Every structure is written in structure tokens, then in C-alpha cells.
CSV table of C-alpha atoms in Angstrom, one decimal:
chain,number,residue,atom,x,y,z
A,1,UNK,CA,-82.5,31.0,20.9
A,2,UNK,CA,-82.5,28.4,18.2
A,3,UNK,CA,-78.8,27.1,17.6
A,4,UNK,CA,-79.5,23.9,15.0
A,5,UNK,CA,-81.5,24.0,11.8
A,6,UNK,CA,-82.4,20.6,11.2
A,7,UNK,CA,-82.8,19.3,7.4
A,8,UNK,CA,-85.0,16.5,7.3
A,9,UNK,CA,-83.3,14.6,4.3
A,10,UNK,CA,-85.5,11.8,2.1
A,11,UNK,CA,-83.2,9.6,0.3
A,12,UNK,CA,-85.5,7.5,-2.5
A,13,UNK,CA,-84.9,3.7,-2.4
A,14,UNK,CA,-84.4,0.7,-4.5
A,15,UNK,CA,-86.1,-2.3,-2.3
A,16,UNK,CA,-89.4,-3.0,-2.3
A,17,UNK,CA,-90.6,-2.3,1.8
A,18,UNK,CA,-94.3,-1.2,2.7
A,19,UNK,CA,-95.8,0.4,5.1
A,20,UNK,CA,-99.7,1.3,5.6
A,21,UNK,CA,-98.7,4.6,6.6
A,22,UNK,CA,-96.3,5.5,4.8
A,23,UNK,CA,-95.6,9.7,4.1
A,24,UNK,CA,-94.8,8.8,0.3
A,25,UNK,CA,-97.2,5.9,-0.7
A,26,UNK,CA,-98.9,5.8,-4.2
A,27,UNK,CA,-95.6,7.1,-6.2
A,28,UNK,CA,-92.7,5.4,-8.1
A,29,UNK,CA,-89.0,6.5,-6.4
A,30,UNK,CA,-86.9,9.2,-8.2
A,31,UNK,CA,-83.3,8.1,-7.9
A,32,UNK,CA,-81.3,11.6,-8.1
A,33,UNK,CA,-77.8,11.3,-9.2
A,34,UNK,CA,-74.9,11.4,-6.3
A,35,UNK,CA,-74.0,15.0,-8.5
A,36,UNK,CA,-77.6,16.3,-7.4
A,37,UNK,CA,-77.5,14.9,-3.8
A,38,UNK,CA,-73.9,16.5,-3.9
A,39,UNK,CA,-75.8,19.8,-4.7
A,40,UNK,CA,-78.5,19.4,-2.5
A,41,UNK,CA,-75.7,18.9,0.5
A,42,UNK,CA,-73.6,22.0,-0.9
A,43,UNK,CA,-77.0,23.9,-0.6
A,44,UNK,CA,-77.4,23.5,3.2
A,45,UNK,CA,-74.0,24.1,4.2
A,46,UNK,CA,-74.5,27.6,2.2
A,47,UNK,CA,-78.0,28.2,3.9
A,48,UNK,CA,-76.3,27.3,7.7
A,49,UNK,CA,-73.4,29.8,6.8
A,50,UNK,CA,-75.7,32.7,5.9
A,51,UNK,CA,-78.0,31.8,9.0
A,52,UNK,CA,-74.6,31.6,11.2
A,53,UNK,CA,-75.7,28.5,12.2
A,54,UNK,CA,-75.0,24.7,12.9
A,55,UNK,CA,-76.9,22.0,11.5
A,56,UNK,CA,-78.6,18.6,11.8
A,57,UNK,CA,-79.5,16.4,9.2
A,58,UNK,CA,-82.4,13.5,9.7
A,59,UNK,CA,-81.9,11.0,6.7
A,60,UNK,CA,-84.9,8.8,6.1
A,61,UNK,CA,-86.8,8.0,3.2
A,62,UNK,CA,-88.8,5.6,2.4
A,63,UNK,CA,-85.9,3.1,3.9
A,64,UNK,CA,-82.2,5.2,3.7
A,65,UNK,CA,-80.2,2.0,3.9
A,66,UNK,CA,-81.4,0.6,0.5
A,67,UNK,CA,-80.4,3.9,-1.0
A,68,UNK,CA,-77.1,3.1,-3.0
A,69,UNK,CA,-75.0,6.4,-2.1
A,70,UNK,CA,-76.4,6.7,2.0
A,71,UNK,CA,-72.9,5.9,3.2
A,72,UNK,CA,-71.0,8.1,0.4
A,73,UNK,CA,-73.6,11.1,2.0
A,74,UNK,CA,-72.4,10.0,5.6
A,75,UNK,CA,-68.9,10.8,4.2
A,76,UNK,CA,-69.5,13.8,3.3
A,77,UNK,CA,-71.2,15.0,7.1
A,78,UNK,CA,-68.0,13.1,8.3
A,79,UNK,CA,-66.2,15.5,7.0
A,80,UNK,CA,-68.2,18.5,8.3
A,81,UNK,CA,-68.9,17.2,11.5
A,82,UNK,CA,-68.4,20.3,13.4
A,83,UNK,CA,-70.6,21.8,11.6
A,84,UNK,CA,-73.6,19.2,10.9
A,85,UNK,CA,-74.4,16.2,12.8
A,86,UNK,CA,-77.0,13.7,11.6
A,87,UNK,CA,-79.9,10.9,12.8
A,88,UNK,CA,-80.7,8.1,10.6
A,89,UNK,CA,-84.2,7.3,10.6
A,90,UNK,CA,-85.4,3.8,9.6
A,91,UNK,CA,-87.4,0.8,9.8
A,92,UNK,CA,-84.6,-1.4,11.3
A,93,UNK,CA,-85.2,-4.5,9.4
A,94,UNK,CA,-81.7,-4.1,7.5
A,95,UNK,CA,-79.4,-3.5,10.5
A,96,UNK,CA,-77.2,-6.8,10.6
A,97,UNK,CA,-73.9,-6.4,12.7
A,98,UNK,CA,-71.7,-5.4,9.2
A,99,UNK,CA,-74.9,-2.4,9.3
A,100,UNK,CA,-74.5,-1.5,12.3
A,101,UNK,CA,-70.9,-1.4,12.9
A,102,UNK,CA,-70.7,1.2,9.3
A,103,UNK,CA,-73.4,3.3,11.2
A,104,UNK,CA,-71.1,3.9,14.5
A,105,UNK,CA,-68.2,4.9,12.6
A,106,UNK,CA,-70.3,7.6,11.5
A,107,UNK,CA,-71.1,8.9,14.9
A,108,UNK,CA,-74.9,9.6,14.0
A,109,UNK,CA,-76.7,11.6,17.4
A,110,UNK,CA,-79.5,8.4,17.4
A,111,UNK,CA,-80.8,5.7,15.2
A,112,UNK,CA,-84.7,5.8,15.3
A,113,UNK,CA,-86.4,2.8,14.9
A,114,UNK,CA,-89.8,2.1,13.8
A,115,UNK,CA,-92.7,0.0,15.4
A,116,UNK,CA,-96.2,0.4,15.3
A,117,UNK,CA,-97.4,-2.0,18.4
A,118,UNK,CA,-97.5,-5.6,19.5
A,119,UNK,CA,-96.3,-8.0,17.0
A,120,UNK,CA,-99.5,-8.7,15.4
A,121,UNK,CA,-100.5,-4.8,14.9
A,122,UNK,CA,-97.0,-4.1,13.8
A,123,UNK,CA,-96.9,-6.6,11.3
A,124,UNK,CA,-100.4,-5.4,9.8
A,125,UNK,CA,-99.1,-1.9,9.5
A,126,UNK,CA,-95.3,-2.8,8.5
A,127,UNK,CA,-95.4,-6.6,7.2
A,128,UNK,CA,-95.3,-10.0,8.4
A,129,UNK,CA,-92.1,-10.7,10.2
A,130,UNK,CA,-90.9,-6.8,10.6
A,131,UNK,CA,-91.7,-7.5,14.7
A,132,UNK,CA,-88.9,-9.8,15.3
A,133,UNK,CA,-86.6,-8.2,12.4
A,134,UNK,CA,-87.0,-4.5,13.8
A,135,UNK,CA,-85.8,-6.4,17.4
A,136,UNK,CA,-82.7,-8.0,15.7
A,137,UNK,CA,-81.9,-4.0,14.3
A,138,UNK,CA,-82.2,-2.7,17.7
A,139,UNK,CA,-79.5,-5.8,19.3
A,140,UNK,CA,-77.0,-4.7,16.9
A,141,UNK,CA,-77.3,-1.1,17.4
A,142,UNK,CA,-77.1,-1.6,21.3
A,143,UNK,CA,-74.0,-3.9,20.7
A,144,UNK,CA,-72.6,-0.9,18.9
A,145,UNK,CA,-74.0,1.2,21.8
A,146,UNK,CA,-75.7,3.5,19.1
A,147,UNK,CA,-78.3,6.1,21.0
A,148,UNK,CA,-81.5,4.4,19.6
A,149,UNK,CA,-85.0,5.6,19.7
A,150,UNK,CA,-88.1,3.9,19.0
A,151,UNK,CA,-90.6,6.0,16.8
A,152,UNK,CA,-94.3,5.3,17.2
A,153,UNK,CA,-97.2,6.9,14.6
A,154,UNK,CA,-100.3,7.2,16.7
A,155,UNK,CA,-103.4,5.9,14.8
A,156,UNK,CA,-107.1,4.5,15.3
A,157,UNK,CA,-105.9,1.3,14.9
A,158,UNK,CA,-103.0,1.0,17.5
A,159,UNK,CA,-102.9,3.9,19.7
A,160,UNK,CA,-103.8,1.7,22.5
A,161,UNK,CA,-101.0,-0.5,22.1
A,162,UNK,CA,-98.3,2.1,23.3
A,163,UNK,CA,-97.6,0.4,26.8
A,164,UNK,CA,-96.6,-2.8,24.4
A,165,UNK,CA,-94.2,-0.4,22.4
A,166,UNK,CA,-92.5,1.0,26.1
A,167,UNK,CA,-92.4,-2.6,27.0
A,168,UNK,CA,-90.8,-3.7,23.8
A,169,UNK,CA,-88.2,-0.6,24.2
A,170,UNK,CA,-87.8,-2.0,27.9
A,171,UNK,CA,-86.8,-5.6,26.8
A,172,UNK,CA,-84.1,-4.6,23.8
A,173,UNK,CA,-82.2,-1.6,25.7
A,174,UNK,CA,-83.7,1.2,23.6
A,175,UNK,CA,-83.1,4.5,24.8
A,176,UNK,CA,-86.2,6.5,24.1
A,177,UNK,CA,-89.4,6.3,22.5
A,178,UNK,CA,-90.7,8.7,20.8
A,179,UNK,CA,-94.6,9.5,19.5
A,180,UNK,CA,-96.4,11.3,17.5
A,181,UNK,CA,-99.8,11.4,15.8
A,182,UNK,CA,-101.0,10.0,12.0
A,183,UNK,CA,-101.3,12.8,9.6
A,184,UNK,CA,-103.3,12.3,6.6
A,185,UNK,CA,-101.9,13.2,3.1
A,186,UNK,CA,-103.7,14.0,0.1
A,187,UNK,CA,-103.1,10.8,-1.6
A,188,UNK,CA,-103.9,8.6,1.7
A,189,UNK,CA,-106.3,6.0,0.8
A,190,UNK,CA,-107.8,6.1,4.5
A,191,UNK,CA,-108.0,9.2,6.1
A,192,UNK,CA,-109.7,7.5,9.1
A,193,UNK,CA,-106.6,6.2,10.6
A,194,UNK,CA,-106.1,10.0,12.3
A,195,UNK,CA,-107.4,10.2,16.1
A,196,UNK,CA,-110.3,11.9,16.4
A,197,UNK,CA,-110.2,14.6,20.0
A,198,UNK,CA,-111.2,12.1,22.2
A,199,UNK,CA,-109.3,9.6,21.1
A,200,UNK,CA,-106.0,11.9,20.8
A,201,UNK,CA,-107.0,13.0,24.9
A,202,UNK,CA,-107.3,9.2,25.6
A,203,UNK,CA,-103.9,8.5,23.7
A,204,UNK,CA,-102.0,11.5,25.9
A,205,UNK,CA,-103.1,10.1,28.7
A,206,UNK,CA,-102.1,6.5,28.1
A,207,UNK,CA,-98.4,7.8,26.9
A,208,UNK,CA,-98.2,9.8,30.5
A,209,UNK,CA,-99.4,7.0,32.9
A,210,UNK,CA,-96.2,5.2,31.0
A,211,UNK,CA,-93.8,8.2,31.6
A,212,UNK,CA,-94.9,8.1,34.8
A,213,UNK,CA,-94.1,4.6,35.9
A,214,UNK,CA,-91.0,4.8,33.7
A,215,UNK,CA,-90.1,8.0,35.9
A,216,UNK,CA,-90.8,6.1,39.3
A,217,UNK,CA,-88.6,2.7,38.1
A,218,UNK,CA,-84.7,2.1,37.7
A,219,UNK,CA,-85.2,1.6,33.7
A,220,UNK,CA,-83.2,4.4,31.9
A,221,UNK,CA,-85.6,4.6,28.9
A,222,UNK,CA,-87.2,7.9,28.5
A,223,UNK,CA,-90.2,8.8,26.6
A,224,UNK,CA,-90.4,11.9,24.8
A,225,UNK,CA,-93.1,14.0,25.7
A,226,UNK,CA,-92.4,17.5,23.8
A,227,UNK,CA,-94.6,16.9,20.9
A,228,UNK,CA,-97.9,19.2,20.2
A,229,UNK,CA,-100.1,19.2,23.0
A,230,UNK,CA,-98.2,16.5,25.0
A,231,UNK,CA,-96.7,18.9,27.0
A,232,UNK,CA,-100.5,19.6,28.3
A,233,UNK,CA,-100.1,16.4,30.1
A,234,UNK,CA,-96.7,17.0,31.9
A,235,UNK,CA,-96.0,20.8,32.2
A,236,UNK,CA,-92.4,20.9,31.5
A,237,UNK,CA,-91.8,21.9,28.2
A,238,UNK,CA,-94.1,23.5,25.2
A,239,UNK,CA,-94.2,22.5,21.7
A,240,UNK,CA,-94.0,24.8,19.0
A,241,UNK,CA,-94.0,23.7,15.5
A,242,UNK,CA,-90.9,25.0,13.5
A,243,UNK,CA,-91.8,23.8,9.9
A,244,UNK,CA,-90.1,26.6,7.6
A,245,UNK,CA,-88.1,28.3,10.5
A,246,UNK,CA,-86.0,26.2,11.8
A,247,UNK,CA,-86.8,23.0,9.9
A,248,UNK,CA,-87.0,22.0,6.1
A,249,UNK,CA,-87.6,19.1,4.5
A,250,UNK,CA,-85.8,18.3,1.0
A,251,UNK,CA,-88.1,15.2,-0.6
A,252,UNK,CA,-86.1,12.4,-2.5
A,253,UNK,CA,-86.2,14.1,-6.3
A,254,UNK,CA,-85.3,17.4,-4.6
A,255,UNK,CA,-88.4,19.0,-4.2
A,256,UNK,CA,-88.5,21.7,-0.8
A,257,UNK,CA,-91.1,21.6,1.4
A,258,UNK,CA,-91.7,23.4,4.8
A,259,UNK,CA,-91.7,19.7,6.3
A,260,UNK,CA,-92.1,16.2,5.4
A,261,UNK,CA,-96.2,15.9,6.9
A,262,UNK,CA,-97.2,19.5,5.2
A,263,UNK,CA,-96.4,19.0,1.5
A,264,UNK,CA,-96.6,22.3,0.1
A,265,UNK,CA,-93.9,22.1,-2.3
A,266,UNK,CA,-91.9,25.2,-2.3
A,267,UNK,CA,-89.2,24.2,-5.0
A,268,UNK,CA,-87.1,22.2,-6.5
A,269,UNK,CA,-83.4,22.1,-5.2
A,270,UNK,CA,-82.0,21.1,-8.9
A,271,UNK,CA,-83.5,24.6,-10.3
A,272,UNK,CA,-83.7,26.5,-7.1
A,273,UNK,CA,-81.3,27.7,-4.5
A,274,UNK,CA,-82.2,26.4,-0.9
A,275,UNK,CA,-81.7,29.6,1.0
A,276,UNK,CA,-83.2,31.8,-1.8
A,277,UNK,CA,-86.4,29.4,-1.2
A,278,UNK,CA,-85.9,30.0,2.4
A,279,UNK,CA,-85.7,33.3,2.7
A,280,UNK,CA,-87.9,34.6,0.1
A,281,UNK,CA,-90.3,31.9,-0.7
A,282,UNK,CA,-94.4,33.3,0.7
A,283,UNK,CA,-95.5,30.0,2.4
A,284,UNK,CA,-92.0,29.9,4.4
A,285,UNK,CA,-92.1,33.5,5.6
A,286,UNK,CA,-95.8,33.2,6.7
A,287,UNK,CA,-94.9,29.9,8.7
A,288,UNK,CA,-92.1,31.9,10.2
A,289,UNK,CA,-94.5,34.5,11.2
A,290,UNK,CA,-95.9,32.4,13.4
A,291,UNK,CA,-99.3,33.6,13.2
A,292,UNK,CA,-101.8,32.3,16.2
A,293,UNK,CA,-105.1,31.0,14.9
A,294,UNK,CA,-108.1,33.0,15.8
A,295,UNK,CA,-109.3,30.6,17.9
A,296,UNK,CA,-106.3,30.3,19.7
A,297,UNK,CA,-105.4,33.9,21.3
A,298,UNK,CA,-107.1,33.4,24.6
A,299,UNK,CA,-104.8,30.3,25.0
A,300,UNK,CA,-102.1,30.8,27.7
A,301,UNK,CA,-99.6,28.8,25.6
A,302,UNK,CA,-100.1,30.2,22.3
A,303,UNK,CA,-96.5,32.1,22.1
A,304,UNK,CA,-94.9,28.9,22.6
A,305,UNK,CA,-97.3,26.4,20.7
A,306,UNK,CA,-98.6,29.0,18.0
A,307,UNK,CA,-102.2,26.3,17.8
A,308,UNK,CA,-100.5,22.9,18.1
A,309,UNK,CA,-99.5,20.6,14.9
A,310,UNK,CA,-99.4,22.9,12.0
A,311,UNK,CA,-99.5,20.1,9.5
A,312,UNK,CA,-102.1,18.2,11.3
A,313,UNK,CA,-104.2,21.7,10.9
A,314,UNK,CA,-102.9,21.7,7.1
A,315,UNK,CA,-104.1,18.3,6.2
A,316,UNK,CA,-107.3,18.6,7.9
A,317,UNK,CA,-108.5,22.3,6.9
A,318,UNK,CA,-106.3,23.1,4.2
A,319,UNK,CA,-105.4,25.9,6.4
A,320,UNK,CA,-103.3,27.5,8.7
A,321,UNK,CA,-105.7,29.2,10.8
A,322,UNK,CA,-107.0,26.8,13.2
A,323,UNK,CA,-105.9,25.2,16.5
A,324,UNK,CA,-105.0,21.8,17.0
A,325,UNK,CA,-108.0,19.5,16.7
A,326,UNK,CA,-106.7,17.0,19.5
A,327,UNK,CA,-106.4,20.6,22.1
A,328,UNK,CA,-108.4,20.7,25.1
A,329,UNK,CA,-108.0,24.1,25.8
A,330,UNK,CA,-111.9,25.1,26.0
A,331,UNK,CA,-112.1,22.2,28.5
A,332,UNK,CA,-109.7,24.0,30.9
């Protein structure tokens, strides 16, 4: 049983940082007043209460630490701490020591970090100079010894280059690094940066040949291999997407959506109430169905994985209904 709903929180920001992938591109920031994120926050302690449950709370953005009321947010999950813990999710350019040394008195579970490959890679997809900045972050989080995990989008472009992301996490301490795969978005000027089913086979196998020698060294770094369809390659745990069950996403002028890669906005959290979106709301009770896609009902995992990345499936087809593009189950 499920004992956590995590919130996947987007904070809007006031510096100017790019990235080719980014989940929010072509769109000017909505600062919400501290009131409204106050609101917001009051929202999901009210949800957790009537699901008699305990919470989690990922704050990204765009980049969190340029938001101006981040830290007066951590106060208030300070204050609830046995109730709701909380990640920080970020590109790591902005961690100095004084950063670092505010995030640990906020106890946060991890601090993911960013990087898309070797330096040159990295610094096409997240700008010249991130490489050695994101490395500086990660120093000043280990000095603080802050949990911190390496997050790695999956494209065309630099899929290859994940053995130079473990090695990376390797030379700076990191803890974990974690992966998933590029998911296009309606307003993505380049759709072709998701891996087609040969390249996401290649790409699984590349990730477990490093778990593997990570598993058979003395280096405490782990890679996280729970993600859809990874656990094909290692056999010890099954995905299953929990978009509008167990996760929500609230976007950064308060809009709900199921999660922050399927934008089917559900709401708005200034003129809705959270757990009346929740709990009544069409598109969240049919993800919490957890209906198995036709072609997916021979599968031998389909309780578990319910057809893979459901917003993968979303972006692609527009629909629900339809395993995982990257699965190899007719293979088997």
C-alpha cells in the first residue's frame, strides 16, 4: 500500500536560464502571490488529511532557487515536517556554499541535480559553462552531506553519453542517478528529440551494463532503475505510473494537472479546491482506474505497469490506450 502522495510543486522564476528541453518553454512566468502559494500549500495538507495520508513535496520549476519566496515555502514544510517532507529539484548552477548551507537546515530527502552528458552535450542542451557550474552545486551539497541525485532526460541527441553522466556522478560523490526518457509537449519545437523503440532498447541496455559494473565495484553510487520498462532489464522491481493517484502536479500559476509531462489541465488551485479536483475531476478518476491498454492484456506485468509511461503514450497518441512505445513485450 501507497503511504506518500507526492506533490510535484513548480515555483515560476525571475532569472533568465534555458534549457532545450525544458517542460515549460515558449511561455512568460506567472509570479503567484506568497497569499496564493500559501493557499495552494493549505490545499495539500487538507487533501493528505482526507486521504489519511503523509506527503512529499518535489519543488522545481523552471529553476526554484530564483523564485523569491522558495525559502519562505521551506518554512512552512519545516513546520509540518512530520507530516510532509520535500526534494528540491534543480539545475545546480546557483548552489554556492551560503545555498547550500540554507538547503540543509531544511532537511530536504535529496537535492536532484541536472546534466544532460559530457560537457560539450551538456552545455548544448543547458548552456555554455552549466558543466563545470552544475559540478561546483554538487561540492557544496556533498560538503553539506545533502543526499544528491543526478537527473538525466534521455534523448536522440545524448542517450549515448550516460556512462559519462555515472562517471561524472562517480568523480563529485553524488549519490544516485536517476533517468528517464524525453517526452514531447505540445508546444516542443522538435519532437524528434524522443527515442524511437530501438533506440529506447539500446538506451536500457547501456543504463544496465552501468548498474552492473557499479554493482560489482566499491563505489556507493546507485542508479535508479524503477522507471517504465527499465525494470525489464533488471527484474527487481515494476513501474507503474501513478499520475492522478498518488501524484499531482500543481504548475507555477496554479493550474492542476495529473503530472508535470501529461498537461491535461484539470484546474486552477486559485478557483478550485485541490481535493475536490482530485476526487471528482473525470481525467483523474480514469487515470486511477488504471485501465490496461488493449494491446497490453496478454502482458505478464500489466497489473503492476498498467502499459508503461502514460504520459509518453499521451504525448504521442493523444491517448490513454496504448502500451509503451519503447516495450518489447511482443519480442519476448
Amino acid at each position: 500500500m501507497v503511504s506518500r502522495f507526492v506533490l510535484q510543486w513548480h515555483l515560476s522564476e525571475n532569472c533568465n536560464l534555458k534549457c532545450l528541453h525544458c517542460y515549460q518553454e515558449n511561455h512568460q512566468p506567472t509570479q503567484l502571490k506568497y497569499e496564493e502559494l500559501v493557499k495552494i500549500y493549505a490545499q495539500f495538507k487538507k487533501l493528505l488529511h482526507k486521504l489519511k495520508m503523509k506527503g512529499h513535496i518535489n519543488i522545481t520549476g523552471g529553476e526554484p532557487l530564483c523564485n523569491p519566496y522558495l525559502f519562505k515555502i521551506l518554512d512552512l514544510i519545516k513546520q509540518d515536517q512530520d507530516l510532509i517532507t520535500f526534494s528540491l529539484l534543480t539545475n545546480g548552477t546557483l548552489i554556492t556554499e551560503e545555498i547550500a548551507k540554507k538547503i540543509k537546515y531544511y532537511n530536504p530527502s535529496y537535492v536532484q541535480v541536472s546534466l544532460e552528458g559530457g560537457k560539450k552535450t551538456n552545455d548544448f542542451i543547458r548552456g555554455k559553462g552549466t558543466y563545470q557550474q552544475i559540478a561546483k552545486g554538487i561540492i557544496n551539497l556533498k560538503k553539506q552531506d545533502i543526499f544528491t541525485s543526478i537527473s538525466f532526460t534521455a534523448t536522440n541527441l545524448n542517450y549515448k553519453e550516460f556512462p559519462k553522466v555515472v562517471k561524472y556522478a562517480k568523480k563529485y560523490g553524488v549519490n544516485n542517478v536517476w533517468s528517464d526518457r524525453y517526452i514531447p509537449l505540445g508546444n516542443s519545437e522538435d519532437k524528434n528529440l524522443t527515442l524511437n523503440y530501438e533506440q529506447t532498447r539500446e538506451y536500457l541496455n547501456i543504463m544496465n551494463k552501468e548498474r552492473i559494473k557499479l554493482q560489482k565495484s566499491s563505489s556507493n553510487l546507485t542508479i535508479s532503475m524503477y522507471r517504465a520498462l527499465q525494470f525489464q532489464m533488471t527484474n527487481d522491481f515494476a513501474y507503474g505510473c501513478t499520475a492522478g493517484d498518488t501524484l499531482l502536479t500543481v504548475m507555477e500559476n496554479g493550474d492542476l494537472v495529473p503530472c508535470r509531462r501529461m498537461p491535461i489541465i484539470v484546474g486552477n488551485l486559485l478557483e478550485s479546491n485541490m481535493y475536490e479536483l482530485y476526487k471528482n475531476n473525470s481525467i483523474m478518476k480514469e487515470l486511477r482506474e488504471k485501465r490496461i491498454p488493449d494491446d497490453c492484456q496478454e502482458c505478464e506485468h500489466y497489473t503492476i505497469c498498467h502499459g508503461g509511461l502514460k504520459c509518453l503514450t499521451y504525448a504521442i497518441y493523444k491517448d490513454l490506450n496504448h502500451k509503451d512505445m519503447g516495450c518489447n513485450y511482443s519480442e519476448i
